């Protein structure tokens, strides 16, 4: 088979009525930025790359460490010490040579966020700190970009989705106030790799829904308890006093 035989490559998903050839075309034209090539970013990037999303941006300032390998499945032992963006790009290019991979090997900050995010259609935030999440959210509200937000701590994970183009959509700051004291993040807290894998895969799924115009998690937050397999979905309301989107 030719590697460029796109019809055959994606037939298992174009067979689905909700995707079809038209949906595949949309995926191929979609530009997705993944914030953080970590426990969520690795599985999300892998599935989005496999699904034929045309452009994948990766932003991460870190280098691969041995303690990343329990969950960051894009990386191998030989990658330890390399910039995560380089190691991720190499792995993704081997998986799907047609994808355009763009790397940003630095942190996302209040100064650069808008310029970077403006070049993408959909943003997936899988980073591990609250101040970055608020910076990304703020830029997504201003630029009216769909934002999928995923996180994992310990045995648990959560996933939700925002779209500032929709008047009923909350934003991340409606959910976590920018002045709230920072809770644990996975750098300090520990995390089960398979839980990050499950949430990262579901985040990729919501990115696909958003690209196809059928986002499922706006105004809703999905939580997974990897300890007892409880999965819940709760309503997330827009806050009329939100300091960012109100
Ligand atoms: Zn808000």
JSON list of C-alpha atoms and ligand atoms in Angstrom, two decimals:
[
{"chain": "A", "resi": 1, "resn": "UNK", "atom": "CA", "xyz": [0.00, 0.00, 0.00]},
{"chain": "A", "resi": 2, "resn": "UNK", "atom": "CA", "xyz": [1.14, 3.54, -0.73]},
{"chain": "A", "resi": 3, "resn": "UNK", "atom": "CA", "xyz": [1.64, 5.70, 2.35]},
{"chain": "A", "resi": 4, "resn": "UNK", "atom": "CA", "xyz": [-0.14, 8.44, 0.44]},
{"chain": "A", "resi": 5, "resn": "UNK", "atom": "CA", "xyz": [-3.21, 6.27, -0.07]},
{"chain": "A", "resi": 6, "resn": "UNK", "atom": "CA", "xyz": [-5.31, 8.42, 2.21]},
{"chain": "A", "resi": 7, "resn": "UNK", "atom": "CA", "xyz": [-8.58, 6.75, 1.30]},
{"chain": "A", "resi": 8, "resn": "UNK", "atom": "CA", "xyz": [-7.39, 3.43, 2.61]},
{"chain": "A", "resi": 9, "resn": "UNK", "atom": "CA", "xyz": [-5.46, 4.91, 5.51]},
{"chain": "A", "resi": 10, "resn": "UNK", "atom": "CA", "xyz": [-8.54, 6.48, 7.08]},
{"chain": "A", "resi": 11, "resn": "UNK", "atom": "CA", "xyz": [-11.26, 4.12, 5.86]},
{"chain": "A", "resi": 12, "resn": "UNK", "atom": "CA", "xyz": [-12.00, 2.76, 9.34]},
{"chain": "A", "resi": 13, "resn": "UNK", "atom": "CA", "xyz": [-13.14, 6.21, 10.41]},
{"chain": "A", "resi": 14, "resn": "UNK", "atom": "CA", "xyz": [-14.55, 7.56, 7.12]},
{"chain": "A", "resi": 15, "resn": "UNK", "atom": "CA", "xyz": [-16.89, 4.55, 7.18]},
{"chain": "A", "resi": 16, "resn": "UNK", "atom": "CA", "xyz": [-18.60, 6.23, 10.12]},
{"chain": "A", "resi": 17, "resn": "UNK", "atom": "CA", "xyz": [-21.49, 8.44, 9.06]},
{"chain": "A", "resi": 18, "resn": "UNK", "atom": "CA", "xyz": [-20.45, 11.22, 11.49]},
{"chain": "A", "resi": 19, "resn": "UNK", "atom": "CA", "xyz": [-17.01, 11.50, 9.85]},
{"chain": "A", "resi": 20, "resn": "UNK", "atom": "CA", "xyz": [-17.18, 10.38, 6.23]},
{"chain": "A", "resi": 21, "resn": "UNK", "atom": "CA", "xyz": [-14.95, 11.86, 3.51]},
{"chain": "A", "resi": 22, "resn": "UNK", "atom": "CA", "xyz": [-16.12, 15.36, 4.34]},
{"chain": "A", "resi": 23, "resn": "UNK", "atom": "CA", "xyz": [-15.20, 15.01, 8.00]},
{"chain": "A", "resi": 24, "resn": "UNK", "atom": "CA", "xyz": [-11.82, 13.58, 7.06]},
{"chain": "A", "resi": 25, "resn": "UNK", "atom": "CA", "xyz": [-11.24, 16.58, 4.84]},
{"chain": "A", "resi": 26, "resn": "UNK", "atom": "CA", "xyz": [-12.07, 18.86, 7.78]},
{"chain": "A", "resi": 27, "resn": "UNK", "atom": "CA", "xyz": [-9.66, 16.98, 10.04]},
{"chain": "A", "resi": 28, "resn": "UNK", "atom": "CA", "xyz": [-6.90, 17.33, 7.45]},
{"chain": "A", "resi": 29, "resn": "UNK", "atom": "CA", "xyz": [-7.45, 21.10, 7.34]},
{"chain": "A", "resi": 30, "resn": "UNK", "atom": "CA", "xyz": [-7.57, 21.55, 11.13]},
{"chain": "A", "resi": 31, "resn": "UNK", "atom": "CA", "xyz": [-4.70, 23.04, 13.08]},
{"chain": "A", "resi": 32, "resn": "UNK", "atom": "CA", "xyz": [-4.54, 21.90, 16.71]},
{"chain": "A", "resi": 33, "resn": "UNK", "atom": "CA", "xyz": [-2.18, 23.27, 19.37]},
{"chain": "A", "resi": 34, "resn": "UNK", "atom": "CA", "xyz": [-1.34, 20.96, 22.26]},
{"chain": "A", "resi": 35, "resn": "UNK", "atom": "CA", "xyz": [-0.10, 22.73, 25.38]},
{"chain": "A", "resi": 36, "resn": "UNK", "atom": "CA", "xyz": [2.25, 20.33, 27.14]},
{"chain": "A", "resi": 37, "resn": "UNK", "atom": "CA", "xyz": [3.79, 17.17, 25.63]},
{"chain": "A", "resi": 38, "resn": "UNK", "atom": "CA", "xyz": [3.18, 15.27, 28.87]},
{"chain": "A", "resi": 39, "resn": "UNK", "atom": "CA", "xyz": [0.90, 12.58, 30.21]},
{"chain": "A", "resi": 40, "resn": "UNK", "atom": "CA", "xyz": [-2.14, 14.01, 28.42]},
{"chain": "A", "resi": 41, "resn": "UNK", "atom": "CA", "xyz": [-0.36, 15.49, 25.43]},
{"chain": "A", "resi": 42, "resn": "UNK", "atom": "CA", "xyz": [1.38, 12.22, 24.49]},
{"chain": "A", "resi": 43, "resn": "UNK", "atom": "CA", "xyz": [-1.73, 10.04, 23.98]},
{"chain": "A", "resi": 44, "resn": "UNK", "atom": "CA", "xyz": [-3.73, 12.98, 22.57]},
{"chain": "A", "resi": 45, "resn": "UNK", "atom": "CA", "xyz": [-1.02, 13.76, 20.01]},
{"chain": "A", "resi": 46, "resn": "UNK", "atom": "CA", "xyz": [-0.75, 10.08, 19.09]},
{"chain": "A", "resi": 47, "resn": "UNK", "atom": "CA", "xyz": [-4.46, 9.70, 18.34]},
{"chain": "A", "resi": 48, "resn": "UNK", "atom": "CA", "xyz": [-4.85, 13.06, 16.60]},
{"chain": "A", "resi": 49, "resn": "UNK", "atom": "CA", "xyz": [-1.82, 12.26, 14.45]},
{"chain": "A", "resi": 50, "resn": "UNK", "atom": "CA", "xyz": [-3.17, 8.80, 13.64]},
{"chain": "A", "resi": 51, "resn": "UNK", "atom": "CA", "xyz": [-6.57, 10.28, 12.76]},
{"chain": "A", "resi": 52, "resn": "UNK", "atom": "CA", "xyz": [-5.11, 12.59, 10.13]},
{"chain": "A", "resi": 53, "resn": "UNK", "atom": "CA", "xyz": [-5.39, 16.00, 11.80]},
{"chain": "A", "resi": 54, "resn": "UNK", "atom": "CA", "xyz": [-3.43, 18.10, 9.32]},
{"chain": "A", "resi": 55, "resn": "UNK", "atom": "CA", "xyz": [-1.36, 20.34, 11.59]},
{"chain": "A", "resi": 56, "resn": "UNK", "atom": "CA", "xyz": [-0.27, 19.64, 15.16]},
{"chain": "A", "resi": 57, "resn": "UNK", "atom": "CA", "xyz": [1.51, 22.29, 17.20]},
{"chain": "A", "resi": 58, "resn": "UNK", "atom": "CA", "xyz": [3.34, 21.22, 20.36]},
{"chain": "A", "resi": 59, "resn": "UNK", "atom": "CA", "xyz": [4.41, 23.67, 23.02]},
{"chain": "A", "resi": 60, "resn": "UNK", "atom": "CA", "xyz": [6.63, 22.49, 25.86]},
{"chain": "A", "resi": 61, "resn": "UNK", "atom": "CA", "xyz": [9.78, 23.96, 27.41]},
{"chain": "A", "resi": 62, "resn": "UNK", "atom": "CA", "xyz": [10.92, 20.77, 29.16]},
{"chain": "A", "resi": 63, "resn": "UNK", "atom": "CA", "xyz": [13.34, 17.98, 28.40]},
{"chain": "A", "resi": 64, "resn": "UNK", "atom": "CA", "xyz": [12.46, 14.30, 28.75]},
{"chain": "A", "resi": 65, "resn": "UNK", "atom": "CA", "xyz": [13.19, 12.93, 32.22]},
{"chain": "A", "resi": 66, "resn": "UNK", "atom": "CA", "xyz": [13.22, 9.32, 33.33]},
{"chain": "A", "resi": 67, "resn": "UNK", "atom": "CA", "xyz": [10.27, 9.97, 35.66]},
{"chain": "A", "resi": 68, "resn": "UNK", "atom": "CA", "xyz": [8.16, 10.99, 32.63]},
{"chain": "A", "resi": 69, "resn": "UNK", "atom": "CA", "xyz": [8.27, 7.52, 31.11]},
{"chain": "A", "resi": 70, "resn": "UNK", "atom": "CA", "xyz": [5.53, 5.94, 33.25]},
{"chain": "A", "resi": 71, "resn": "UNK", "atom": "CA", "xyz": [2.94, 7.95, 31.32]},
{"chain": "A", "resi": 72, "resn": "UNK", "atom": "CA", "xyz": [4.43, 9.99, 28.48]},
{"chain": "A", "resi": 73, "resn": "UNK", "atom": "CA", "xyz": [4.20, 7.23, 25.91]},
{"chain": "A", "resi": 74, "resn": "UNK", "atom": "CA", "xyz": [5.63, 9.22, 23.00]},
{"chain": "A", "resi": 75, "resn": "UNK", "atom": "CA", "xyz": [9.08, 8.97, 24.58]},
{"chain": "A", "resi": 76, "resn": "UNK", "atom": "CA", "xyz": [11.66, 6.21, 24.80]},
{"chain": "A", "resi": 77, "resn": "UNK", "atom": "CA", "xyz": [14.65, 5.72, 27.09]},
{"chain": "A", "resi": 78, "resn": "UNK", "atom": "CA", "xyz": [16.93, 7.11, 24.38]},
{"chain": "A", "resi": 79, "resn": "UNK", "atom": "CA", "xyz": [15.00, 10.40, 24.48]},
{"chain": "A", "resi": 80, "resn": "UNK", "atom": "CA", "xyz": [16.02, 11.21, 28.06]},
{"chain": "A", "resi": 81, "resn": "UNK", "atom": "CA", "xyz": [17.63, 14.66, 28.07]},
{"chain": "A", "resi": 82, "resn": "UNK", "atom": "CA", "xyz": [16.20, 15.70, 24.69]},
{"chain": "A", "resi": 83, "resn": "UNK", "atom": "CA", "xyz": [13.72, 18.57, 24.36]},
{"chain": "A", "resi": 84, "resn": "UNK", "atom": "CA", "xyz": [10.25, 17.05, 24.55]},
{"chain": "A", "resi": 85, "resn": "UNK", "atom": "CA", "xyz": [9.18, 18.93, 21.43]},
{"chain": "A", "resi": 86, "resn": "UNK", "atom": "CA", "xyz": [11.97, 17.30, 19.36]},
{"chain": "A", "resi": 87, "resn": "UNK", "atom": "CA", "xyz": [11.37, 13.80, 20.70]},
{"chain": "A", "resi": 88, "resn": "UNK", "atom": "CA", "xyz": [7.61, 14.14, 20.21]},
{"chain": "A", "resi": 89, "resn": "UNK", "atom": "CA", "xyz": [8.03, 15.43, 16.64]},
{"chain": "A", "resi": 90, "resn": "UNK", "atom": "CA", "xyz": [10.31, 12.52, 15.70]},
{"chain": "A", "resi": 91, "resn": "UNK", "atom": "CA", "xyz": [7.90, 9.93, 17.09]},
{"chain": "A", "resi": 92, "resn": "UNK", "atom": "CA", "xyz": [4.88, 11.55, 15.43]},
{"chain": "A", "resi": 93, "resn": "UNK", "atom": "CA", "xyz": [6.62, 11.86, 12.05]},
{"chain": "A", "resi": 94, "resn": "UNK", "atom": "CA", "xyz": [7.37, 8.16, 12.08]},
{"chain": "A", "resi": 95, "resn": "UNK", "atom": "CA", "xyz": [3.74, 7.46, 12.87]},
{"chain": "A", "resi": 96, "resn": "UNK", "atom": "CA", "xyz": [2.26, 9.71, 10.17]},
{"chain": "A", "resi": 97, "resn": "UNK", "atom": "CA", "xyz": [4.55, 11.41, 7.67]},
{"chain": "A", "resi": 98, "resn": "UNK", "atom": "CA", "xyz": [1.73, 13.52, 6.22]},
{"chain": "A", "resi": 99, "resn": "UNK", "atom": "CA", "xyz": [1.09, 15.58, 9.36]},
{"chain": "A", "resi": 100, "resn": "UNK", "atom": "CA", "xyz": [2.64, 19.02, 9.62]},
{"chain": "A", "resi": 101, "resn": "UNK", "atom": "CA", "xyz": [4.26, 19.20, 13.06]},
{"chain": "A", "resi": 102, "resn": "UNK", "atom": "CA", "xyz": [5.13, 22.62, 14.48]},
{"chain": "A", "resi": 103, "resn": "UNK", "atom": "CA", "xyz": [7.22, 22.78, 17.66]},
{"chain": "A", "resi": 104, "resn": "UNK", "atom": "CA", "xyz": [7.44, 25.59, 20.19]},
{"chain": "A", "resi": 105, "resn": "UNK", "atom": "CA", "xyz": [10.27, 24.64, 22.60]},
{"chain": "A", "resi": 106, "resn": "UNK", "atom": "CA", "xyz": [9.54, 27.29, 25.19]},
{"chain": "A", "resi": 107, "resn": "UNK", "atom": "CA", "xyz": [6.94, 28.18, 27.79]},
{"chain": "A", "resi": 108, "resn": "UNK", "atom": "CA", "xyz": [3.66, 29.82, 26.87]},
{"chain": "A", "resi": 109, "resn": "UNK", "atom": "CA", "xyz": [3.40, 33.17, 28.64]},
{"chain": "A", "resi": 110, "resn": "UNK", "atom": "CA", "xyz": [1.07, 36.14, 28.83]},
{"chain": "A", "resi": 111, "resn": "UNK", "atom": "CA", "xyz": [3.38, 37.87, 26.34]},
{"chain": "A", "resi": 112, "resn": "UNK", "atom": "CA", "xyz": [3.46, 35.19, 23.63]},
{"chain": "A", "resi": 113, "resn": "UNK", "atom": "CA", "xyz": [0.18, 33.30, 24.15]},
{"chain": "A", "resi": 114, "resn": "UNK", "atom": "CA", "xyz": [-2.04, 35.30, 21.79]},
{"chain": "A", "resi": 115, "resn": "UNK", "atom": "CA", "xyz": [0.47, 35.31, 18.92]},
{"chain": "A", "resi": 116, "resn": "UNK", "atom": "CA", "xyz": [0.93, 31.53, 19.14]},
{"chain": "A", "resi": 117, "resn": "UNK", "atom": "CA", "xyz": [-2.71, 30.57, 19.73]},
{"chain": "A", "resi": 118, "resn": "UNK", "atom": "CA", "xyz": [-3.94, 32.81, 16.92]},
{"chain": "A", "resi": 119, "resn": "UNK", "atom": "CA", "xyz": [-2.35, 30.45, 14.36]},
{"chain": "A", "resi": 120, "resn": "UNK", "atom": "CA", "xyz": [-4.46, 27.46, 15.45]},
{"chain": "A", "resi": 121, "resn": "UNK", "atom": "CA", "xyz": [-8.12, 26.44, 15.18]},
{"chain": "A", "resi": 122, "resn": "UNK", "atom": "CA", "xyz": [-8.44, 24.38, 18.37]},
{"chain": "A", "resi": 123, "resn": "UNK", "atom": "CA", "xyz": [-6.38, 24.41, 21.56]},
{"chain": "A", "resi": 124, "resn": "UNK", "atom": "CA", "xyz": [-5.90, 21.41, 23.86]},
{"chain": "A", "resi": 125, "resn": "UNK", "atom": "CA", "xyz": [-4.51, 22.29, 27.26]},
{"chain": "A", "resi": 126, "resn": "UNK", "atom": "CA", "xyz": [-2.89, 19.35, 29.04]},
{"chain": "A", "resi": 127, "resn": "UNK", "atom": "CA", "xyz": [-0.33, 21.35, 31.00]},
{"chain": "A", "resi": 128, "resn": "UNK", "atom": "CA", "xyz": [0.44, 20.83, 34.66]},
{"chain": "A", "resi": 129, "resn": "UNK", "atom": "CA", "xyz": [0.09, 24.28, 36.21]},
{"chain": "A", "resi": 130, "resn": "UNK", "atom": "CA", "xyz": [-2.76, 26.65, 36.93]},
{"chain": "A", "resi": 131, "resn": "UNK", "atom": "CA", "xyz": [-1.12, 29.89, 35.89]},
{"chain": "A", "resi": 132, "resn": "UNK", "atom": "CA", "xyz": [-0.47, 28.51, 32.38]},
{"chain": "A", "resi": 133, "resn": "UNK", "atom": "CA", "xyz": [-4.08, 27.30, 32.20]},
{"chain": "A", "resi": 134, "resn": "UNK", "atom": "CA", "xyz": [-5.33, 30.79, 33.02]},
{"chain": "A", "resi": 135, "resn": "UNK", "atom": "CA", "xyz": [-2.97, 32.38, 30.51]},
{"chain": "A", "resi": 136, "resn": "UNK", "atom": "CA", "xyz": [-4.16, 30.01, 27.78]},
{"chain": "A", "resi": 137, "resn": "UNK", "atom": "CA", "xyz": [-7.82, 30.50, 28.74]},
{"chain": "A", "resi": 138, "resn": "UNK", "atom": "CA", "xyz": [-7.50, 34.27, 28.63]},
{"chain": "A", "resi": 139, "resn": "UNK", "atom": "CA", "xyz": [-6.03, 34.18, 25.12]},
{"chain": "A", "resi": 140, "resn": "UNK", "atom": "CA", "xyz": [-8.68, 31.70, 23.95]},
{"chain": "A", "resi": 141, "resn": "UNK", "atom": "CA", "xyz": [-11.50, 33.93, 25.25]},
{"chain": "A", "resi": 142, "resn": "UNK", "atom": "CA", "xyz": [-10.05, 37.03, 23.57]},
{"chain": "A", "resi": 143, "resn": "UNK", "atom": "CA", "xyz": [-9.36, 35.23, 20.29]},
{"chain": "A", "resi": 144, "resn": "UNK", "atom": "CA", "xyz": [-12.57, 33.17, 20.45]},
{"chain": "A", "resi": 145, "resn": "UNK", "atom": "CA", "xyz": [-10.77, 29.84, 20.05]},
{"chain": "A", "resi": 146, "resn": "UNK", "atom": "CA", "xyz": [-12.23, 26.52, 21.20]},
{"chain": "A", "resi": 147, "resn": "UNK", "atom": "CA", "xyz": [-10.33, 25.24, 24.24]},
{"chain": "A", "resi": 148, "resn": "UNK", "atom": "CA", "xyz": [-10.35, 21.64, 25.46]},
{"chain": "A", "resi": 149, "resn": "UNK", "atom": "CA", "xyz": [-9.04, 21.39, 29.01]},
{"chain": "A", "resi": 150, "resn": "UNK", "atom": "CA", "xyz": [-7.82, 18.07, 30.44]},
{"chain": "A", "resi": 151, "resn": "UNK", "atom": "CA", "xyz": [-6.04, 17.25, 33.68]},
{"chain": "A", "resi": 152, "resn": "UNK", "atom": "CA", "xyz": [-4.99, 14.29, 35.80]},
{"chain": "A", "resi": 153, "resn": "UNK", "atom": "CA", "xyz": [-3.90, 13.98, 39.41]},
{"chain": "A", "resi": 154, "resn": "UNK", "atom": "CA", "xyz": [-3.20, 10.65, 41.10]},
{"chain": "A", "resi": 155, "resn": "UNK", "atom": "CA", "xyz": [-5.91, 8.18, 40.05]},
{"chain": "A", "resi": 156, "resn": "UNK", "atom": "CA", "xyz": [-8.32, 10.80, 38.78]},
{"chain": "A", "resi": 157, "resn": "UNK", "atom": "CA", "xyz": [-8.82, 12.91, 35.72]},
{"chain": "A", "resi": 158, "resn": "UNK", "atom": "CA", "xyz": [-11.21, 15.43, 34.26]},
{"chain": "A", "resi": 159, "resn": "UNK", "atom": "CA", "xyz": [-12.08, 16.82, 30.90]},
{"chain": "A", "resi": 160, "resn": "UNK", "atom": "CA", "xyz": [-14.17, 19.74, 29.70]},
{"chain": "A", "resi": 161, "resn": "UNK", "atom": "CA", "xyz": [-14.44, 22.00, 26.70]},
{"chain": "A", "resi": 162, "resn": "UNK", "atom": "CA", "xyz": [-15.05, 25.72, 26.16]},
{"chain": "A", "resi": 163, "resn": "UNK", "atom": "CA", "xyz": [-15.92, 27.77, 23.10]},
{"chain": "A", "resi": 164, "resn": "UNK", "atom": "CA", "xyz": [-15.96, 31.55, 23.49]},
{"chain": "A", "resi": 165, "resn": "UNK", "atom": "CA", "xyz": [-17.82, 31.86, 20.17]},
{"chain": "A", "resi": 166, "resn": "UNK", "atom": "CA", "xyz": [-20.89, 30.49, 21.94]},
{"chain": "A", "resi": 167, "resn": "UNK", "atom": "CA", "xyz": [-22.71, 32.81, 24.35]},
{"chain": "A", "resi": 168, "resn": "UNK", "atom": "CA", "xyz": [-23.68, 29.91, 26.63]},
{"chain": "A", "resi": 169, "resn": "UNK", "atom": "CA", "xyz": [-20.13, 28.54, 27.01]},
{"chain": "A", "resi": 170, "resn": "UNK", "atom": "CA", "xyz": [-18.30, 28.96, 30.32]},
{"chain": "A", "resi": 171, "resn": "UNK", "atom": "CA", "xyz": [-14.55, 29.55, 30.28]},
{"chain": "A", "resi": 172, "resn": "UNK", "atom": "CA", "xyz": [-11.83, 28.01, 32.44]},
{"chain": "A", "resi": 173, "resn": "UNK", "atom": "CA", "xyz": [-11.97, 30.98, 34.83]},
{"chain": "A", "resi": 174, "resn": "UNK", "atom": "CA", "xyz": [-15.72, 30.37, 35.38]},
{"chain": "A", "resi": 175, "resn": "UNK", "atom": "CA", "xyz": [-14.65, 26.96, 36.66]},
{"chain": "A", "resi": 176, "resn": "UNK", "atom": "CA", "xyz": [-11.42, 27.78, 38.53]},
{"chain": "A", "resi": 177, "resn": "UNK", "atom": "CA", "xyz": [-11.16, 31.38, 39.70]},
{"chain": "A", "resi": 178, "resn": "UNK", "atom": "CA", "xyz": [-7.79, 32.95, 38.76]},
{"chain": "A", "resi": 179, "resn": "UNK", "atom": "CA", "xyz": [-7.28, 33.94, 42.42]},
{"chain": "A", "resi": 180, "resn": "UNK", "atom": "CA", "xyz": [-7.99, 30.44, 43.79]},
{"chain": "A", "resi": 181, "resn": "UNK", "atom": "CA", "xyz": [-5.04, 28.96, 45.70]},
{"chain": "A", "resi": 182, "resn": "UNK", "atom": "CA", "xyz": [-3.13, 26.47, 43.53]},
{"chain": "A", "resi": 183, "resn": "UNK", "atom": "CA", "xyz": [-3.94, 22.84, 44.19]},
{"chain": "A", "resi": 184, "resn": "UNK", "atom": "CA", "xyz": [-1.51, 19.99, 43.61]},
{"chain": "A", "resi": 185, "resn": "UNK", "atom": "CA", "xyz": [-0.21, 19.48, 40.13]},
{"chain": "A", "resi": 186, "resn": "UNK", "atom": "CA", "xyz": [1.17, 16.24, 38.77]},
{"chain": "A", "resi": 187, "resn": "UNK", "atom": "CA", "xyz": [4.79, 17.41, 39.07]},
{"chain": "A", "resi": 188, "resn": "UNK", "atom": "CA", "xyz": [4.45, 17.22, 42.82]},
{"chain": "A", "resi": 189, "resn": "UNK", "atom": "CA", "xyz": [1.51, 14.88, 43.19]},
{"chain": "A", "resi": 190, "resn": "UNK", "atom": "CA", "xyz": [2.06, 11.61, 41.33]},
{"chain": "A", "resi": 191, "resn": "UNK", "atom": "CA", "xyz": [-0.12, 10.27, 38.54]},
{"chain": "A", "resi": 192, "resn": "UNK", "atom": "CA", "xyz": [-1.11, 6.88, 37.13]},
{"chain": "A", "resi": 193, "resn": "UNK", "atom": "CA", "xyz": [-0.08, 6.58, 33.49]},
{"chain": "A", "resi": 194, "resn": "UNK", "atom": "CA", "xyz": [-3.14, 4.69, 32.31]},
{"chain": "A", "resi": 195, "resn": "UNK", "atom": "CA", "xyz": [-5.42, 7.38, 33.79]},
{"chain": "A", "resi": 196, "resn": "UNK", "atom": "CA", "xyz": [-3.49, 10.05, 31.87]},
{"chain": "A", "resi": 197, "resn": "UNK", "atom": "CA", "xyz": [-3.84, 7.80, 28.81]},
{"chain": "A", "resi": 198, "resn": "UNK", "atom": "CA", "xyz": [-7.61, 7.50, 29.23]},
{"chain": "A", "resi": 199, "resn": "UNK", "atom": "CA", "xyz": [-8.11, 11.24, 29.73]},
{"chain": "A", "resi": 200, "resn": "UNK", "atom": "CA", "xyz": [-5.66, 12.11, 26.93]},
{"chain": "A", "resi": 201, "resn": "UNK", "atom": "CA", "xyz": [-7.53, 9.80, 24.54]},
{"chain": "A", "resi": 202, "resn": "UNK", "atom": "CA", "xyz": [-10.86, 11.34, 25.51]},
{"chain": "A", "resi": 203, "resn": "UNK", "atom": "CA", "xyz": [-9.36, 14.80, 25.04]},
{"chain": "A", "resi": 204, "resn": "UNK", "atom": "CA", "xyz": [-8.32, 13.78, 21.50]},
{"chain": "A", "resi": 205, "resn": "UNK", "atom": "CA", "xyz": [-11.89, 12.60, 20.93]},
{"chain": "A", "resi": 206, "resn": "UNK", "atom": "CA", "xyz": [-13.32, 15.96, 22.01]},
{"chain": "A", "resi": 207, "resn": "UNK", "atom": "CA", "xyz": [-10.81, 17.74, 19.73]},
{"chain": "A", "resi": 208, "resn": "UNK", "atom": "CA", "xyz": [-12.13, 15.60, 16.86]},
{"chain": "A", "resi": 209, "resn": "UNK", "atom": "CA", "xyz": [-15.71, 16.48, 17.80]},
{"chain": "A", "resi": 210, "resn": "UNK", "atom": "CA", "xyz": [-14.78, 20.16, 17.89]},
{"chain": "A", "resi": 211, "resn": "UNK", "atom": "CA", "xyz": [-13.08, 19.89, 14.49]},
{"chain": "A", "resi": 212, "resn": "UNK", "atom": "CA", "xyz": [-16.17, 18.20, 13.07]},
{"chain": "A", "resi": 213, "resn": "UNK", "atom": "CA", "xyz": [-18.41, 20.92, 14.53]},
{"chain": "A", "resi": 214, "resn": "UNK", "atom": "CA", "xyz": [-20.02, 18.69, 17.16]},
{"chain": "A", "resi": 215, "resn": "UNK", "atom": "CA", "xyz": [-18.31, 19.41, 20.50]},
{"chain": "A", "resi": 216, "resn": "UNK", "atom": "CA", "xyz": [-19.85, 17.37, 23.31]},
{"chain": "A", "resi": 217, "resn": "UNK", "atom": "CA", "xyz": [-18.39, 18.79, 26.52]},
{"chain": "A", "resi": 218, "resn": "UNK", "atom": "CA", "xyz": [-19.24, 22.49, 26.44]},
{"chain": "A", "resi": 219, "resn": "UNK", "atom": "CA", "xyz": [-20.93, 23.35, 29.74]},
{"chain": "A", "resi": 220, "resn": "UNK", "atom": "CA", "xyz": [-20.18, 19.87, 31.02]},
{"chain": "A", "resi": 221, "resn": "UNK", "atom": "CA", "xyz": [-17.27, 18.38, 32.89]},
{"chain": "A", "resi": 222, "resn": "UNK", "atom": "CA", "xyz": [-16.47, 14.69, 32.71]},
{"chain": "A", "resi": 223, "resn": "UNK", "atom": "CA", "xyz": [-14.56, 13.10, 35.57]},
{"chain": "A", "resi": 224, "resn": "UNK", "atom": "CA", "xyz": [-12.95, 9.67, 35.75]},
{"chain": "A", "resi": 225, "resn": "UNK", "atom": "CA", "xyz": [-12.00, 7.93, 38.97]},
{"chain": "A", "resi": 226, "resn": "UNK", "atom": "CA", "xyz": [-9.42, 5.36, 37.91]},
{"chain": "A", "resi": 227, "resn": "UNK", "atom": "CA", "xyz": [-9.55, 3.74, 41.33]},
{"chain": "A", "resi": 228, "resn": "UNK", "atom": "CA", "xyz": [-13.14, 2.49, 41.13]},
{"chain": "A", "resi": 229, "resn": "UNK", "atom": "CA", "xyz": [-13.92, 3.32, 37.46]},
{"chain": "A", "resi": 230, "resn": "UNK", "atom": "CA", "xyz": [-16.66, 5.82, 38.37]},
{"chain": "A", "resi": 231, "resn": "UNK", "atom": "CA", "xyz": [-17.24, 8.14, 35.47]},
{"chain": "A", "resi": 232, "resn": "UNK", "atom": "CA", "xyz": [-19.42, 11.20, 35.96]},
{"chain": "A", "resi": 233, "resn": "UNK", "atom": "CA", "xyz": [-20.57, 14.13, 33.97]},
{"chain": "A", "resi": 234, "resn": "UNK", "atom": "CA", "xyz": [-21.60, 17.36, 35.67]},
{"chain": "A", "resi": 235, "resn": "UNK", "atom": "CA", "xyz": [-23.02, 20.64, 34.44]},
{"chain": "A", "resi": 236, "resn": "UNK", "atom": "CA", "xyz": [-20.55, 23.53, 34.33]},
{"chain": "A", "resi": 237, "resn": "UNK", "atom": "CA", "xyz": [-22.32, 26.89, 34.27]},
{"chain": "A", "resi": 238, "resn": "UNK", "atom": "CA", "xyz": [-21.08, 30.15, 32.89]},
{"chain": "A", "resi": 239, "resn": "UNK", "atom": "CA", "xyz": [-20.30, 32.58, 35.74]},
{"chain": "A", "resi": 240, "resn": "UNK", "atom": "CA", "xyz": [-21.91, 35.95, 35.07]},
{"chain": "A", "resi": 241, "resn": "UNK", "atom": "CA", "xyz": [-19.26, 37.53, 37.32]},
{"chain": "A", "resi": 242, "resn": "UNK", "atom": "CA", "xyz": [-16.33, 35.74, 35.68]},
{"chain": "A", "resi": 243, "resn": "UNK", "atom": "CA", "xyz": [-13.30, 38.09, 35.59]},
{"chain": "A", "resi": 244, "resn": "UNK", "atom": "CA", "xyz": [-12.34, 36.81, 32.12]},
{"chain": "A", "resi": 245, "resn": "UNK", "atom": "CA", "xyz": [-15.43, 36.13, 30.01]},
{"chain": "A", "resi": 246, "resn": "UNK", "atom": "CA", "xyz": [-18.22, 38.14, 31.66]},
{"chain": "B", "resi": 1, "resn": "LIG", "atom": "ZN1", "xyz": [-15.49, 32.75, 32.32]}
]
